[in-house]
PDB file of C-alpha atoms in Angstrom:
ATOM      1  CA  MET N  11      45.002  22.043  56.580  1.00  0.00           C
ATOM      2  CA  LEU N  12      46.470  22.957  59.507  1.00  0.00           C
ATOM      3  CA  VAL N  13      44.085  20.284  60.956  1.00  0.00           C
ATOM      4  CA  LEU N  14      45.626  18.026  59.083  1.00  0.00           C
ATOM      5  CA  ALA N  15      49.491  19.365  59.331  1.00  0.00           C
ATOM      6  CA  SER N  16      48.805  18.957  63.264  1.00  0.00           C
ATOM      7  CA  GLY N  17      47.998  15.637  62.385  1.00  0.00           C
ATOM      8  CA  CYS N  18      51.559  14.293  61.011  1.00  0.00           C
ATOM      9  CA  THR N  19      53.247  11.051  62.259  1.00  0.00           C
ATOM     10  CA  HIS N  20      55.742  11.864  64.954  1.00  0.00           C
ATOM     11  CA  PRO N  21      58.130   9.300  65.737  1.00  0.00           C
ATOM     12  CA  ASP N  22      58.801   7.857  68.656  1.00  0.00           C
ATOM     13  CA  ALA N  23      61.322   8.901  71.488  1.00  0.00           C
ATOM     14  CA  GLY N  24      63.842   6.809  70.855  1.00  0.00           C
ATOM     15  CA  HIS N  25      64.004   7.777  66.667  1.00  0.00           C
ATOM     16  CA  ASP N  26      67.620   8.926  65.540  1.00  0.00           C
ATOM     17  CA  PRO N  27      66.684  12.718  64.513  1.00  0.00           C
ATOM     18  CA  ALA N  28      69.532  11.471  62.075  1.00  0.00           C
ATOM     19  CA  LEU N  29      67.826   8.955  60.278  1.00  0.00           C
ATOM     20  CA  PRO N  30      64.592   9.046  58.252  1.00  0.00           C
ATOM     21  CA  PHE N  31      61.543   8.619  59.714  1.00  0.00           C
ATOM     22  CA  ASP N  32      59.626   5.887  56.863  1.00  0.00           C
ATOM     23  CA  PRO N  33      57.178   4.198  58.844  1.00  0.00           C
ATOM     24  CA  TYR N  34      55.640   3.945  55.741  1.00  0.00           C
ATOM     25  CA  GLU N  35      58.848   2.711  53.938  1.00  0.00           C
ATOM     26  CA  GLN N  36      57.034  -0.270  51.866  1.00  0.00           C
ATOM     27  CA  THR N  37      53.896   2.153  50.206  1.00  0.00           C
ATOM     28  CA  ASN N  38      56.558   4.580  49.205  1.00  0.00           C
ATOM     29  CA  ARG N  39      58.741   1.810  47.760  1.00  0.00           C
ATOM     30  CA  ASP N  40      55.897   0.960  45.261  1.00  0.00           C
ATOM     31  CA  ASN N  41      54.876   4.348  44.474  1.00  0.00           C
ATOM     32  CA  HIS N  42      58.857   4.983  44.017  1.00  0.00           C
ATOM     33  CA  GLU N  43      58.733   2.135  41.307  1.00  0.00           C
ATOM     34  CA  PHE N  44      55.812   3.471  39.615  1.00  0.00           C
ATOM     35  CA  ASN N  45      57.339   6.959  39.594  1.00  0.00           C
ATOM     36  CA  ARG N  46      60.285   5.183  37.768  1.00  0.00           C
ATOM     37  CA  ALA N  47      58.097   3.375  35.565  1.00  0.00           C
ATOM     38  CA  VAL N  48      56.388   6.696  34.665  1.00  0.00           C
ATOM     39  CA  ASP N  49      59.938   8.636  34.271  1.00  0.00           C
ATOM     40  CA  ARG N  50      61.226   5.681  31.709  1.00  0.00           C
ATOM     41  CA  ALA N  51      58.405   5.641  29.753  1.00  0.00           C
ATOM     42  CA  LEU N  52      56.815   9.507  29.550  1.00  0.00           C
ATOM     43  CA  LEU N  53      58.949  12.165  31.223  1.00  0.00           C
ATOM     44  CA  ARG N  54      62.588  10.906  29.934  1.00  0.00           C
ATOM     45  CA  PRO N  55      61.898  10.628  26.266  1.00  0.00           C
ATOM     46  CA  ALA N  56      59.565  13.518  26.375  1.00  0.00           C
ATOM     47  CA  GLY N  57      62.879  15.811  28.496  1.00  0.00           C
ATOM     48  CA  LYS N  58      64.990  14.605  25.914  1.00  0.00           C
ATOM     49  CA  GLY N  59      62.774  15.359  22.641  1.00  0.00           C
ATOM     50  CA  TYR N  60      61.954  19.090  23.942  1.00  0.00           C
ATOM     51  CA  VAL N  61      65.517  20.362  24.928  1.00  0.00           C
ATOM     52  CA  ALA N  62      66.529  18.992  21.361  1.00  0.00           C
ATOM     53  CA  ILE N  63      63.904  20.494  19.511  1.00  0.00           C
ATOM     54  CA  ILE N  64      62.993  23.978  21.069  1.00  0.00           C
ATOM     55  CA  PRO N  65      65.713  26.253  20.824  1.00  0.00           C
ATOM     56  CA  ARG N  66      67.482  27.283  23.979  1.00  0.00           C
ATOM     57  CA  PRO N  67      65.825  31.383  24.126  1.00  0.00           C
ATOM     58  CA  VAL N  68      62.433  29.801  23.443  1.00  0.00           C
ATOM     59  CA  GLN N  69      63.122  27.471  26.847  1.00  0.00           C
ATOM     60  CA  LYS N  70      64.416  30.073  28.884  1.00  0.00           C
ATOM     61  CA  GLY N  71      61.486  32.221  28.211  1.00  0.00           C
ATOM     62  CA  VAL N  72      58.875  29.091  29.196  1.00  0.00           C
ATOM     63  CA  SER N  73      60.792  28.836  32.408  1.00  0.00           C
ATOM     64  CA  ASN N  74      60.415  32.501  32.740  1.00  0.00           C
ATOM     65  CA  PHE N  75      57.091  32.559  32.550  1.00  0.00           C
ATOM     66  CA  SER N  76      55.700  29.875  34.521  1.00  0.00           C
ATOM     67  CA  SER N  77      58.365  31.247  37.281  1.00  0.00           C
ATOM     68  CA  ASN N  78      56.864  34.964  36.847  1.00  0.00           C
ATOM     69  CA  LEU N  79      53.238  33.632  36.977  1.00  0.00           C
ATOM     70  CA  SER N  80      53.977  31.670  40.322  1.00  0.00           C
ATOM     71  CA  LEU N  81      55.431  34.620  42.195  1.00  0.00           C
ATOM     72  CA  PRO N  82      51.957  35.877  43.322  1.00  0.00           C
ATOM     73  CA  GLY N  83      51.684  32.807  45.066  1.00  0.00           C
ATOM     74  CA  THR N  84      55.395  32.716  46.539  1.00  0.00           C
ATOM     75  CA  ILE N  85      54.777  36.416  47.638  1.00  0.00           C
ATOM     76  CA  VAL N  86      51.029  35.157  49.782  1.00  0.00           C
ATOM     77  CA  ASN N  87      53.648  32.440  51.514  1.00  0.00           C
ATOM     78  CA  ASN N  88      56.288  35.161  52.039  1.00  0.00           C
ATOM     79  CA  VAL N  89      53.776  37.373  53.954  1.00  0.00           C
ATOM     80  CA  LEU N  90      52.301  34.458  55.830  1.00  0.00           C
ATOM     81  CA  GLN N  91      55.478  33.638  57.052  1.00  0.00           C
ATOM     82  CA  GLY N  92      56.139  37.273  58.258  1.00  0.00           C
ATOM     83  CA  ARG N  93      58.937  38.243  55.917  1.00  0.00           C
ATOM     84  CA  LEU N  94      57.501  41.591  54.633  1.00  0.00           C
ATOM     85  CA  GLY N  95      61.157  42.277  53.223  1.00  0.00           C
ATOM     86  CA  GLU N  96      61.432  39.630  50.682  1.00  0.00           C
ATOM     87  CA  ALA N  97      57.615  39.668  50.088  1.00  0.00           C
ATOM     88  CA  SER N  98      58.326  43.190  48.892  1.00  0.00           C
ATOM     89  CA  GLN N  99      61.469  41.760  46.740  1.00  0.00           C
ATOM     90  CA  ASN N 100      59.108  39.216  45.470  1.00  0.00           C
ATOM     91  CA  THR N 101      56.776  41.771  44.511  1.00  0.00           C
ATOM     92  CA  LEU N 102      58.630  44.462  42.499  1.00  0.00           C
ATOM     93  CA  ARG N 103      60.771  41.520  40.675  1.00  0.00           C
ATOM     94  CA  PHE N 104      56.920  40.200  39.849  1.00  0.00           C
ATOM     95  CA  ALA N 105      56.153  44.136  38.689  1.00  0.00           C
ATOM     96  CA  LEU N 106      59.387  44.445  36.633  1.00  0.00           C
ATOM     97  CA  ASN N 107      59.112  41.222  35.281  1.00  0.00           C
ATOM     98  CA  THR N 108      55.167  41.433  34.124  1.00  0.00           C
ATOM     99  CA  THR N 109      56.228  44.714  32.222  1.00  0.00           C
ATOM    100  CA  ILE N 110      59.227  45.437  31.530  1.00  0.00           C
ATOM    101  CA  GLY N 111      60.146  41.788  30.763  1.00  0.00           C
ATOM    102  CA  ILE N 112      56.677  40.930  28.844  1.00  0.00           C
ATOM    103  CA  GLY N 113      54.685  39.075  31.277  1.00  0.00           C
ATOM    104  CA  GLY N 114      57.702  37.793  32.397  1.00  0.00           C
ATOM    105  CA  VAL N 115      58.522  36.633  29.398  1.00  0.00           C
ATOM    106  CA  PHE N 116      62.216  38.263  30.130  1.00  0.00           C
ATOM    107  CA  ASP N 117      64.169  38.189  33.106  1.00  0.00           C
ATOM    108  CA  PRO N 118      65.065  41.928  33.777  1.00  0.00           C
ATOM    109  CA  SER N 119      64.619  41.616  37.472  1.00  0.00           C
ATOM    110  CA  THR N 120      67.882  39.503  37.713  1.00  0.00           C
ATOM    111  CA  GLU N 121      69.715  42.348  36.161  1.00  0.00           C
ATOM    112  CA  PHE N 122      68.986  44.531  39.484  1.00  0.00           C
ATOM    113  CA  LYS N 123      69.774  42.043  41.515  1.00  0.00           C
ATOM    114  CA  LEU N 124      66.345  41.568  42.084  1.00  0.00           C
ATOM    115  CA  TYR N 125      66.766  37.754  43.027  1.00  0.00           C
ATOM    116  CA  GLU N 126      62.899  35.665  43.838  1.00  0.00           C
ATOM    117  CA  ALA N 127      63.451  34.277  47.961  1.00  0.00           C
ATOM    118  CA  LYS N 128      61.167  31.314  47.161  1.00  0.00           C
ATOM    119  CA  ALA N 129      58.939  30.257  49.536  1.00  0.00           C
ATOM    120  CA  ASP N 130      55.816  27.441  49.767  1.00  0.00           C
ATOM    121  CA  PHE N 131      53.198  26.340  52.155  1.00  0.00           C
ATOM    122  CA  GLY N 132      55.054  23.486  53.550  1.00  0.00           C
ATOM    123  CA  GLU N 133      57.992  26.466  54.573  1.00  0.00           C
ATOM    124  CA  THR N 134      55.087  28.459  56.016  1.00  0.00           C
ATOM    125  CA  LEU N 135      53.849  25.398  58.109  1.00  0.00           C
ATOM    126  CA  ALA N 136      57.498  24.758  59.305  1.00  0.00           C
ATOM    127  CA  VAL N 137      57.646  28.342  60.172  1.00  0.00           C
ATOM    128  CA  TRP N 138      54.565  27.600  62.222  1.00  0.00           C
ATOM    129  CA  GLY N 139      56.180  24.859  64.015  1.00  0.00           C
ATOM    130  CA  VAL N 140      54.537  22.536  62.038  1.00  0.00           C
ATOM    131  CA  ARG N 141      56.529  18.787  62.326  1.00  0.00           C
ATOM    132  CA  GLU N 142      57.591  17.665  58.735  1.00  0.00           C
ATOM    133  CA  GLY N 143      55.957  14.248  60.025  1.00  0.00           C
ATOM    134  CA  ALA N 144      56.988  11.006  58.153  1.00  0.00           C
ATOM    135  CA  PHE N 145      58.388  11.014  54.813  1.00  0.00           C
ATOM    136  CA  VAL N 146      56.248   9.758  51.997  1.00  0.00           C
ATOM    137  CA  GLU N 147      56.506   9.337  48.285  1.00  0.00           C
ATOM    138  CA  LEU N 148      53.604  10.826  46.408  1.00  0.00           C
ATOM    139  CA  PRO N 149      52.368   8.912  42.592  1.00  0.00           C
ATOM    140  CA  LEU N 150      53.749  11.381  39.993  1.00  0.00           C
ATOM    141  CA  LEU N 151      54.459  14.324  42.864  1.00  0.00           C
ATOM    142  CA  GLY N 152      57.350  12.349  43.778  1.00  0.00           C
ATOM    143  CA  PRO N 153      59.510  12.767  47.692  1.00  0.00           C
ATOM    144  CA  SER N 154      58.104  14.632  49.866  1.00  0.00           C
ATOM    145  CA  THR N 155      56.981  14.526  53.907  1.00  0.00           C
ATOM    146  CA  GLU N 156      53.291  14.441  55.356  1.00  0.00           C
ATOM    147  CA  ARG N 157      53.666  18.242  55.990  1.00  0.00           C
ATOM    148  CA  ASP N 158      54.734  18.947  52.303  1.00  0.00           C
ATOM    149  CA  ALA N 159      52.169  17.369  51.709  1.00  0.00           C
ATOM    150  CA  VAL N 160      49.600  19.627  52.873  1.00  0.00           C
ATOM    151  CA  GLY N 161      51.545  22.380  51.781  1.00  0.00           C
ATOM    152  CA  LYS N 162      51.620  20.898  47.752  1.00  0.00           C
ATOM    153  CA  VAL N 163      47.793  21.383  48.082  1.00  0.00           C
ATOM    154  CA  VAL N 164      47.196  24.849  50.146  1.00  0.00           C
ATOM    155  CA  ASP N 165      49.851  26.161  47.366  1.00  0.00           C
ATOM    156  CA  LEU N 166      46.849  24.703  44.406  1.00  0.00           C
ATOM    157  CA  PHE N 167      44.739  27.885  45.653  1.00  0.00           C
ATOM    158  CA  THR N 168      47.044  30.417  47.438  1.00  0.00           C
ATOM    159  CA  ASN N 169      48.172  32.165  44.321  1.00  0.00           C
ATOM    160  CA  PRO N 170      45.879  34.827  43.545  1.00  0.00           C
ATOM    161  CA  LEU N 171      46.166  34.583  39.701  1.00  0.00           C
ATOM    162  CA  THR N 172      44.427  31.542  39.993  1.00  0.00           C
ATOM    163  CA  TYR N 173      40.904  34.051  40.934  1.00  0.00           C
ATOM    164  CA  MET N 174      41.416  36.415  39.030  1.00  0.00           C
ATOM    165  CA  VAL N 175      42.315  35.306  35.373  1.00  0.00           C
ATOM    166  CA  GLN N 176      39.338  34.141  33.016  1.00  0.00           C
ATOM    167  CA  SER N 177      39.744  31.063  31.166  1.00  0.00           C
ATOM    168  CA  PRO N 178      41.431  29.908  28.743  1.00  0.00           C
ATOM    169  CA  GLU N 179      44.306  32.059  29.655  1.00  0.00           C
ATOM    170  CA  LYS N 180      44.795  30.758  33.148  1.00  0.00           C
ATOM    171  CA  TYR N 181      46.105  27.942  31.562  1.00  0.00           C
ATOM    172  CA  TYR N 182      48.545  29.307  30.090  1.00  0.00           C
ATOM    173  CA  GLY N 183      50.426  29.050  33.548  1.00  0.00           C
ATOM    174  CA  THR N 184      49.892  25.648  33.803  1.00  0.00           C
ATOM    175  CA  GLY N 185      51.153  24.708  30.412  1.00  0.00           C
ATOM    176  CA  ALA N 186      54.287  26.798  30.494  1.00  0.00           C
ATOM    177  CA  SER N 187      54.833  25.156  33.988  1.00  0.00           C
ATOM    178  CA  VAL N 188      55.035  21.660  32.396  1.00  0.00           C
ATOM    179  CA  ALA N 189      56.855  22.254  30.151  1.00  0.00           C
ATOM    180  CA  SER N 190      59.483  24.220  32.160  1.00  0.00           C
ATOM    181  CA  ARG N 191      59.286  20.512  34.030  1.00  0.00           C
ATOM    182  CA  LEU N 192      60.062  19.043  31.146  1.00  0.00           C
ATOM    183  CA  GLY N 193      63.154  21.627  30.007  1.00  0.00           C
ATOM    184  CA  ASP N 194      64.617  20.634  33.630  1.00  0.00           C
ATOM    185  CA  ARG N 195      64.162  16.798  33.139  1.00  0.00           C
ATOM    186  CA  GLY N 196      66.199  16.846  29.540  1.00  0.00           C
ATOM    187  CA  THR N 197      68.915  19.665  30.692  1.00  0.00           C
ATOM    188  CA  TYR N 198      69.439  17.870  34.055  1.00  0.00           C
ATOM    189  CA  GLY N 199      68.929  14.238  32.951  1.00  0.00           C
ATOM    190  CA  ASP N 200      72.276  12.686  33.644  1.00  0.00           C
ATOM    191  CA  THR N 201      72.406  13.878  37.419  1.00  0.00           C
ATOM    192  CA  ILE N 202      68.768  12.751  37.633  1.00  0.00           C
ATOM    193  CA  ASP N 203      69.292   9.113  35.623  1.00  0.00           C
ATOM    194  CA  SER N 204      72.329   8.576  38.107  1.00  0.00           C
ATOM    195  CA  ILE N 205      69.822   8.759  40.768  1.00  0.00           C
ATOM    196  CA  LEU N 206      66.781   7.104  39.786  1.00  0.00           C
ATOM    197  CA  TYR N 207      68.680   4.220  37.298  1.00  0.00           C
ATOM    198  CA  GLU N 208      72.841   4.199  38.740  1.00  0.00           C
ATOM    199  CA  SER N 209      72.327   3.916  42.052  1.00  0.00           C
ATOM    200  CA  ALA N 210      71.889   0.420  44.121  1.00  0.00           C
ATOM    201  CA  ASP N 211      69.181   1.856  45.899  1.00  0.00           C
ATOM    202  CA  SER N 212      67.604   4.646  44.320  1.00  0.00           C
ATOM    203  CA  TYR N 213      64.648   4.890  46.862  1.00  0.00           C
ATOM    204  CA  ALA N 214      67.119   5.929  49.531  1.00  0.00           C
ATOM    205  CA  GLN N 215      69.398   7.778  47.732  1.00  0.00           C
ATOM    206  CA  ALA N 216      65.969  10.213  46.620  1.00  0.00           C
ATOM    207  CA  ARG N 217      64.957  10.161  50.109  1.00  0.00           C
ATOM    208  CA  THR N 218      68.209  11.168  51.548  1.00  0.00           C
ATOM    209  CA  ILE N 219      68.684  13.911  48.786  1.00  0.00           C
ATOM    210  CA  TYR N 220      64.822  15.429  49.074  1.00  0.00           C
ATOM    211  CA  LEU N 221      65.151  15.412  53.179  1.00  0.00           C
ATOM    212  CA  GLN N 222      68.458  17.127  53.479  1.00  0.00           C
ATOM    213  CA  ASN N 223      67.733  19.637  50.674  1.00  0.00           C
ATOM    214  CA  ARG N 224      64.042  20.615  51.964  1.00  0.00           C
ATOM    215  CA  ARG N 225      65.483  21.012  55.822  1.00  0.00           C
ATOM    216  CA  PHE N 226      67.811  23.258  54.261  1.00  0.00           C
ATOM    217  CA  GLU N 227      65.228  25.234  52.775  1.00  0.00           C
TER     218      GLU N 227
END
């Protein structure tokens, strides 16, 4: 994976770093239109249905459960980035929420101001000095960069729970993650719709928002 990341496309010397580096723009725009079609036909109505039918406390519990199950993978990336304080904080958060929070359905850690220190392998590669490479829009997964695309693949394998929990329990997290994302789509529907369906160039706007947010992270 590091070899793949090291092969990220680099802009020419004269490229303005303030501008997006998008050598695959036409392919990305095709993928963007595919993603919009999937959202319009499936994700948007499913998200609206989810938030309309499922009570808010249940939605919150599912989101908490999904977030808690992802924490071990986050802790791995905290360690790989050399941020041991954040790794310790996330470990304590996971322990409290898994026990007192009944498997993570509730979030007592936040009451103790133990907030999640987010991390993923794309960020780990950035800490290690790997350049972000070209912007890419992935089918179904949405905006990314070459570096983050490699990170998304590695993150599939960095969560220790993936190897410790047996079937069918190991798929509970996947189901909770899907439900949580549908909840986000329904909750933030107006904002997402304004980007995807109301802007003059939804691709360019989504690209700008993603790159600015990701570089900040």
